[in-house]
XYZ file of C-alpha atoms in Angstrom:
382
model
C -63.555 -64.933 -15.501
C -64.938 -65.150 -19.054
C -63.099 -62.156 -20.130
C -59.682 -62.953 -18.684
C -59.580 -66.729 -18.808
C -57.999 -66.717 -22.211
C -55.321 -64.310 -21.025
C -54.965 -65.018 -17.357
C -54.792 -68.869 -17.699
C -55.023 -71.159 -14.716
C -51.761 -72.664 -15.741
C -50.089 -69.193 -15.433
C -51.709 -68.474 -12.028
C -50.713 -71.942 -10.827
C -47.049 -71.427 -11.984
C -47.016 -68.054 -10.280
C -48.217 -69.637 -6.945
C -46.333 -72.855 -7.082
C -43.351 -72.377 -9.411
C -40.297 -74.175 -8.312
C -37.758 -71.313 -8.739
C -37.908 -67.552 -8.618
C -37.019 -67.297 -12.326
C -40.065 -69.445 -13.255
C -42.455 -67.451 -10.986
C -41.079 -64.112 -12.323
C -41.725 -65.268 -15.827
C -45.230 -66.079 -15.001
C -45.677 -62.773 -13.121
C -44.475 -60.874 -16.079
C -46.832 -62.688 -18.465
C -49.794 -62.163 -16.104
C -49.009 -58.483 -15.655
C -48.802 -57.863 -19.351
C -52.135 -59.615 -19.778
C -53.704 -57.611 -16.957
C -52.344 -54.421 -18.571
C -53.505 -55.132 -22.117
C -56.842 -57.011 -21.623
C -60.131 -55.147 -21.131
C -61.409 -56.288 -17.785
C -64.989 -56.393 -16.386
C -65.441 -55.276 -12.740
C -65.320 -58.869 -11.573
C -62.270 -59.706 -13.584
C -60.501 -56.561 -12.281
C -61.044 -57.775 -8.763
C -59.617 -61.060 -9.583
C -56.606 -59.551 -11.282
C -55.931 -57.323 -8.279
C -55.907 -60.416 -5.990
C -53.375 -61.896 -8.289
C -51.317 -58.827 -7.823
C -51.464 -59.053 -4.078
C -50.145 -62.644 -4.353
C -47.276 -61.282 -6.416
C -46.513 -58.501 -3.935
C -46.253 -60.995 -1.176
C -43.892 -63.344 -3.065
C -40.568 -63.878 -1.280
C -38.590 -63.544 -4.633
C -37.503 -60.065 -5.465
C -37.669 -60.974 -9.183
C -41.432 -61.534 -8.918
C -42.033 -58.292 -7.111
C -39.819 -56.468 -9.500
C -41.788 -57.975 -12.513
C -44.922 -56.371 -10.979
C -43.373 -53.059 -10.247
C -41.768 -52.471 -13.598
C -44.592 -53.937 -15.888
C -47.388 -52.041 -14.148
C -45.474 -48.968 -12.960
C -47.938 -46.706 -14.897
C -51.070 -48.766 -14.506
C -54.178 -47.563 -12.636
C -55.101 -51.203 -11.851
C -52.498 -51.676 -9.182
C -54.312 -51.680 -5.897
C -53.264 -48.826 -3.633
C -52.467 -51.164 -0.728
C -50.078 -53.012 -3.077
C -48.385 -49.893 -4.251
C -47.847 -48.692 -0.752
C -46.376 -51.998 0.230
C -44.014 -51.973 -2.754
C -43.146 -48.319 -2.039
C -41.446 -49.635 1.203
C -39.639 -52.429 -0.662
C -36.058 -52.302 -1.971
C -35.292 -49.459 -4.354
C -35.309 -51.689 -7.427
C -38.940 -52.330 -6.805
C -40.107 -49.144 -5.136
C -38.592 -46.525 -7.440
C -40.537 -47.368 -10.768
C -43.922 -47.131 -8.902
C -42.835 -43.952 -6.954
C -41.782 -42.386 -10.300
C -44.890 -43.158 -12.273
C -47.778 -44.888 -10.508
C -50.993 -42.864 -10.532
C -52.578 -44.734 -7.667
C -50.772 -42.870 -4.848
C -52.638 -40.145 -3.051
C -51.012 -36.804 -2.551
C -50.938 -37.627 1.212
C -49.101 -40.930 0.400
C -46.428 -39.030 -1.541
C -46.015 -36.386 1.192
C -45.406 -39.092 3.805
C -42.883 -40.841 1.695
C -41.108 -37.529 1.020
C -40.941 -36.895 4.749
C -39.754 -40.388 5.773
C -38.567 -42.200 2.667
C -35.016 -40.906 2.279
C -33.319 -38.950 -0.591
C -33.504 -41.676 -3.292
C -37.230 -42.089 -2.934
C -37.674 -38.361 -2.736
C -35.827 -38.065 -5.955
C -38.105 -40.569 -7.699
C -41.151 -38.611 -6.560
C -39.747 -35.281 -7.654
C -39.422 -36.613 -11.203
C -43.088 -37.758 -11.345
C -45.112 -36.608 -14.593
C -47.184 -34.260 -12.384
C -46.615 -32.829 -8.836
C -49.362 -30.958 -6.914
C -48.628 -28.191 -4.321
C -49.053 -30.421 -1.320
C -46.240 -32.570 -2.709
C -43.982 -29.723 -3.780
C -44.534 -28.077 -0.407
C -43.290 -31.219 1.235
C -40.337 -31.471 -1.056
C -39.385 -27.833 -0.486
C -39.500 -28.416 3.316
C -37.989 -31.984 3.572
C -36.392 -32.788 0.357
C -32.584 -33.203 -0.151
C -30.761 -31.086 -2.690
C -31.070 -33.594 -5.566
C -34.826 -34.062 -4.970
C -35.476 -30.259 -4.741
C -33.487 -29.461 -7.801
C -35.333 -32.099 -9.815
C -38.737 -30.854 -8.690
C -37.902 -27.255 -9.422
C -36.729 -28.506 -12.947
C -39.944 -30.395 -13.529
C -42.132 -28.255 -15.717
C -45.223 -30.075 -14.376
C -44.553 -29.342 -10.830
C -46.808 -26.858 -9.252
C -44.954 -24.702 -6.729
C -46.496 -22.136 -4.469
C -44.570 -18.885 -4.052
C -43.894 -19.658 -0.382
C -42.329 -23.128 -1.289
C -39.985 -21.399 -3.829
C -39.057 -18.920 -1.026
C -38.344 -21.816 1.290
C -36.264 -23.514 -1.345
C -34.047 -20.473 -1.829
C -33.780 -19.978 1.985
C -32.576 -23.692 2.409
C -30.302 -23.718 -0.524
C -29.144 -20.128 -1.044
C -25.534 -21.355 -1.797
C -26.474 -24.359 -3.906
C -25.935 -23.409 -7.452
C -27.732 -26.455 -8.985
C -30.863 -25.833 -6.959
C -30.925 -22.049 -7.650
C -30.363 -22.794 -11.347
C -33.423 -25.102 -11.414
C -35.519 -22.338 -9.840
C -34.109 -19.731 -12.373
C -35.010 -21.763 -15.294
C -38.699 -22.373 -14.325
C -41.117 -20.881 -16.870
C -42.890 -18.579 -14.495
C -41.493 -16.933 -11.399
C -43.377 -14.692 -8.966
C -41.761 -11.153 -8.609
C -40.692 -11.733 -5.040
C -38.855 -14.872 -6.131
C -37.162 -13.228 -9.076
C -36.090 -10.406 -6.945
C -34.566 -12.676 -4.255
C -33.074 -15.037 -6.721
C -31.191 -12.391 -8.707
C -29.245 -11.547 -5.408
C -28.124 -15.077 -4.918
C -26.950 -16.334 -8.377
C -23.930 -15.719 -10.544
C -23.599 -13.819 -13.751
C -24.842 -16.700 -15.932
C -28.076 -17.246 -14.220
C -28.520 -13.462 -13.698
C -28.343 -13.109 -17.511
C -31.048 -15.839 -17.923
C -33.282 -14.057 -15.368
C -32.850 -10.693 -17.077
C -33.741 -12.398 -20.478
C -36.687 -14.470 -19.387
C -38.281 -12.758 -16.268
C -39.516 -9.225 -15.332
C -36.047 -7.930 -14.442
C -34.230 -5.300 -16.432
C -30.387 -5.500 -16.711
C -29.797 -2.378 -14.689
C -32.177 -3.715 -12.075
C -30.314 -6.988 -11.699
C -26.952 -5.205 -11.514
C -28.275 -2.793 -8.878
C -29.735 -5.706 -6.812
C -26.513 -7.565 -7.078
C -24.447 -4.717 -5.641
C -26.887 -4.119 -2.797
C -28.925 -1.192 -3.594
C -32.138 -3.106 -3.166
C -34.618 -0.452 -2.621
C -33.988 1.239 -6.055
C -34.177 -2.150 -7.745
C -37.291 -2.969 -6.045
C -39.011 0.056 -7.278
C -37.758 -0.585 -10.706
C -39.345 -4.111 -10.445
C -42.652 -2.555 -9.358
C -42.427 -0.057 -12.212
C -41.611 -2.696 -14.834
C -44.334 -5.060 -13.601
C -46.858 -2.221 -14.346
C -48.298 -2.398 -11.057
C -48.051 -6.126 -10.383
C -51.092 -8.397 -10.628
C -50.553 -9.500 -7.046
C -49.443 -6.094 -5.570
C -50.816 -7.206 -2.111
C -48.651 -10.199 -2.118
C -45.643 -8.315 -3.312
C -45.913 -5.596 -0.698
C -46.450 -8.285 2.023
C -43.197 -10.006 0.827
C -41.306 -6.554 1.128
C -42.653 -6.043 4.600
C -41.733 -9.566 5.761
C -38.157 -8.907 4.450
C -38.014 -5.524 6.266
C -37.706 -3.606 2.974
C -41.058 -1.722 2.951
C -39.261 1.472 4.076
C -40.338 5.134 4.011
C -37.807 5.934 1.312
C -39.180 3.130 -0.867
C -42.677 4.321 -0.473
C -41.621 7.815 -1.262
C -39.952 6.830 -4.369
C -42.956 4.809 -5.431
C -45.491 7.657 -4.794
C -43.273 10.211 -6.370
C -43.498 8.082 -9.647
C -47.273 7.868 -9.478
C -47.511 4.354 -8.184
C -50.340 5.157 -5.919
C -51.653 1.773 -5.703
C -48.258 0.495 -4.371
C -48.372 3.402 -1.959
C -51.919 2.490 -0.726
C -51.065 -1.212 -0.191
C -47.764 -0.253 1.524
C -49.397 2.079 3.853
C -52.216 -0.478 4.611
C -49.604 -3.141 5.395
C -47.683 -0.950 7.697
C -50.700 0.441 9.437
C -52.447 -2.948 9.701
C -55.636 -1.482 8.190
C -57.584 -2.989 5.292
C -56.910 -1.621 1.901
C -60.447 -0.226 1.372
C -60.209 1.848 4.517
C -56.621 2.968 3.836
C -57.838 4.091 0.375
C -60.624 6.172 1.952
C -58.296 7.871 4.429
C -55.755 8.821 1.703
C -58.256 9.916 -0.904
C -61.564 10.648 0.553
C -61.302 11.601 4.199
C -60.455 15.203 4.216
C -57.034 16.808 4.862
C -56.637 14.951 8.120
C -57.295 11.429 6.728
C -53.741 11.055 5.135
C -51.960 12.233 8.258
C -53.978 9.877 10.449
C -53.175 6.781 8.419
C -49.526 7.960 7.815
C -49.066 8.216 11.641
C -50.678 4.851 12.244
C -48.232 3.349 9.679
C -45.329 4.570 11.806
C -43.696 6.686 9.138
C -41.436 9.649 10.075
C -42.966 12.979 10.621
C -40.293 14.790 8.732
C -41.269 13.188 5.475
C -44.970 13.866 5.670
C -44.890 17.037 3.711
C -43.251 15.181 0.752
C -45.986 12.517 0.895
C -48.628 15.228 1.208
C -47.296 17.013 -1.832
C -47.329 13.697 -3.919
C -50.876 12.795 -3.051
C -52.162 16.431 -3.695
C -50.351 16.275 -7.109
C -52.011 13.021 -7.884
C -55.424 14.429 -7.101
C -54.770 17.437 -9.282
C -53.855 15.369 -12.223
C -56.272 14.713 -15.110
C -55.894 11.560 -17.224
C -56.836 12.093 -20.969
C -56.503 8.453 -21.909
C -53.800 9.098 -24.489
C -51.002 6.755 -25.400
C -48.444 8.329 -23.078
C -50.815 9.086 -20.259
C -48.811 7.398 -17.686
C -45.579 8.902 -18.839
C -46.970 12.330 -18.794
C -48.464 11.786 -15.319
C -45.207 10.514 -13.964
C -43.193 13.451 -15.523
C -45.588 16.080 -13.980
C -45.646 14.211 -10.599
C -41.841 14.267 -10.436
C -41.616 17.917 -11.464
C -44.091 19.015 -8.865
C -42.482 16.827 -6.195
C -38.949 18.018 -6.927
C -39.771 21.716 -6.760
C -41.041 21.282 -3.173
C -38.843 22.217 -0.153
C -36.743 19.127 0.198
C -37.174 16.920 3.376
C -35.738 13.747 1.725
C -32.246 12.443 1.198
C -29.916 13.530 -1.573
C -29.861 9.861 -2.806
C -33.642 9.910 -3.152
C -33.665 13.181 -5.072
C -30.982 11.872 -7.518
C -32.796 8.715 -8.006
C -36.124 10.607 -8.923
C -34.162 12.923 -11.187
C -32.812 9.993 -12.989
C -36.256 8.647 -13.376
C -37.573 11.885 -14.734
C -34.776 11.940 -17.252
C -35.724 8.463 -18.440
C -39.408 9.424 -18.836
C -38.422 12.482 -20.774
C -36.134 10.653 -23.038
C -38.843 8.054 -23.740
C -41.315 10.748 -24.638
C -38.836 12.406 -26.978
C -37.994 9.078 -28.656
C -41.598 8.446 -29.346
C -42.204 11.919 -30.881
C -39.212 11.567 -33.080
C -40.357 8.130 -34.240
C -43.861 9.478 -35.026
C -42.424 12.338 -36.990
C -40.017 10.290 -38.966
C -42.868 7.810 -39.843
């Protein structure tokens, strides 16, 4: 005890163990905890200090246990068994440790979220860092205050599925939805779902900070979800996780023939490939071969396996043939020119699609043309 003797004096330890009143023992506990926190300890001294902490944790006086919990709430020196014991103590003792202590394992925090009640859940939700196992548990078992606090925690790592679960559980709870909306980054599927649930104020925030255009948000809000979803795919520039996005649409029952047709008619071939693969239950690489490199019967075979309606096949055939006939020149407006030619070719074919789909595609062609004209005018004026 050479290192600690001057700080953790025998008198202090004796007072902690044998002090006549809780106040006296609490004062000794506070002094010892401060010494443990501020003194550089050897391995042997650390073991001795931890035994002292175990004595404190077993003291009958709440004041003594609270002195330990508050003074060493952020210390890595608290033994895990002591932290777990105090986590089951009264709230004045358990909450400081649950809120800050680094000695808990993720599995410890998950168990407490499941069994510890809303106040302890809230303390955990406000920790400086939260891993996915813990946020998964909060999303599944947390009360509204804990879930809102975790979603508002910038250092809480949420999986996409956990955020989906939060919205499913609290779809009418404005505070929880606001906490999700104000997160720095949201997956496309979460933004898409969230914008249908929130009011105008939060919708404005989503439009300003996430990949949702104002007209997209408005369209979603009034229920024309297919058109808005296609705009999301378009705006995301063929989303980084297109497989996950398509899987989400399929799970929601929204990966419809009309949506796929709108996508392929705009040149979103990758979206079309993954959509067909999802519906057909065929790996993407095999689906790609059947669409692009398996002769004239390949597309029909994978199309039929996906369960898409026969009456729409000529329209899809036209779109894929147009795609194969296109040549990309690498220019600045390559994609826009491609989309415009695709739409022109598609819309001049005998129509087997709904009037609504045709109107939608005409609108998109007008948008592409307007953007191209604006860029030409800007270059000429410069």
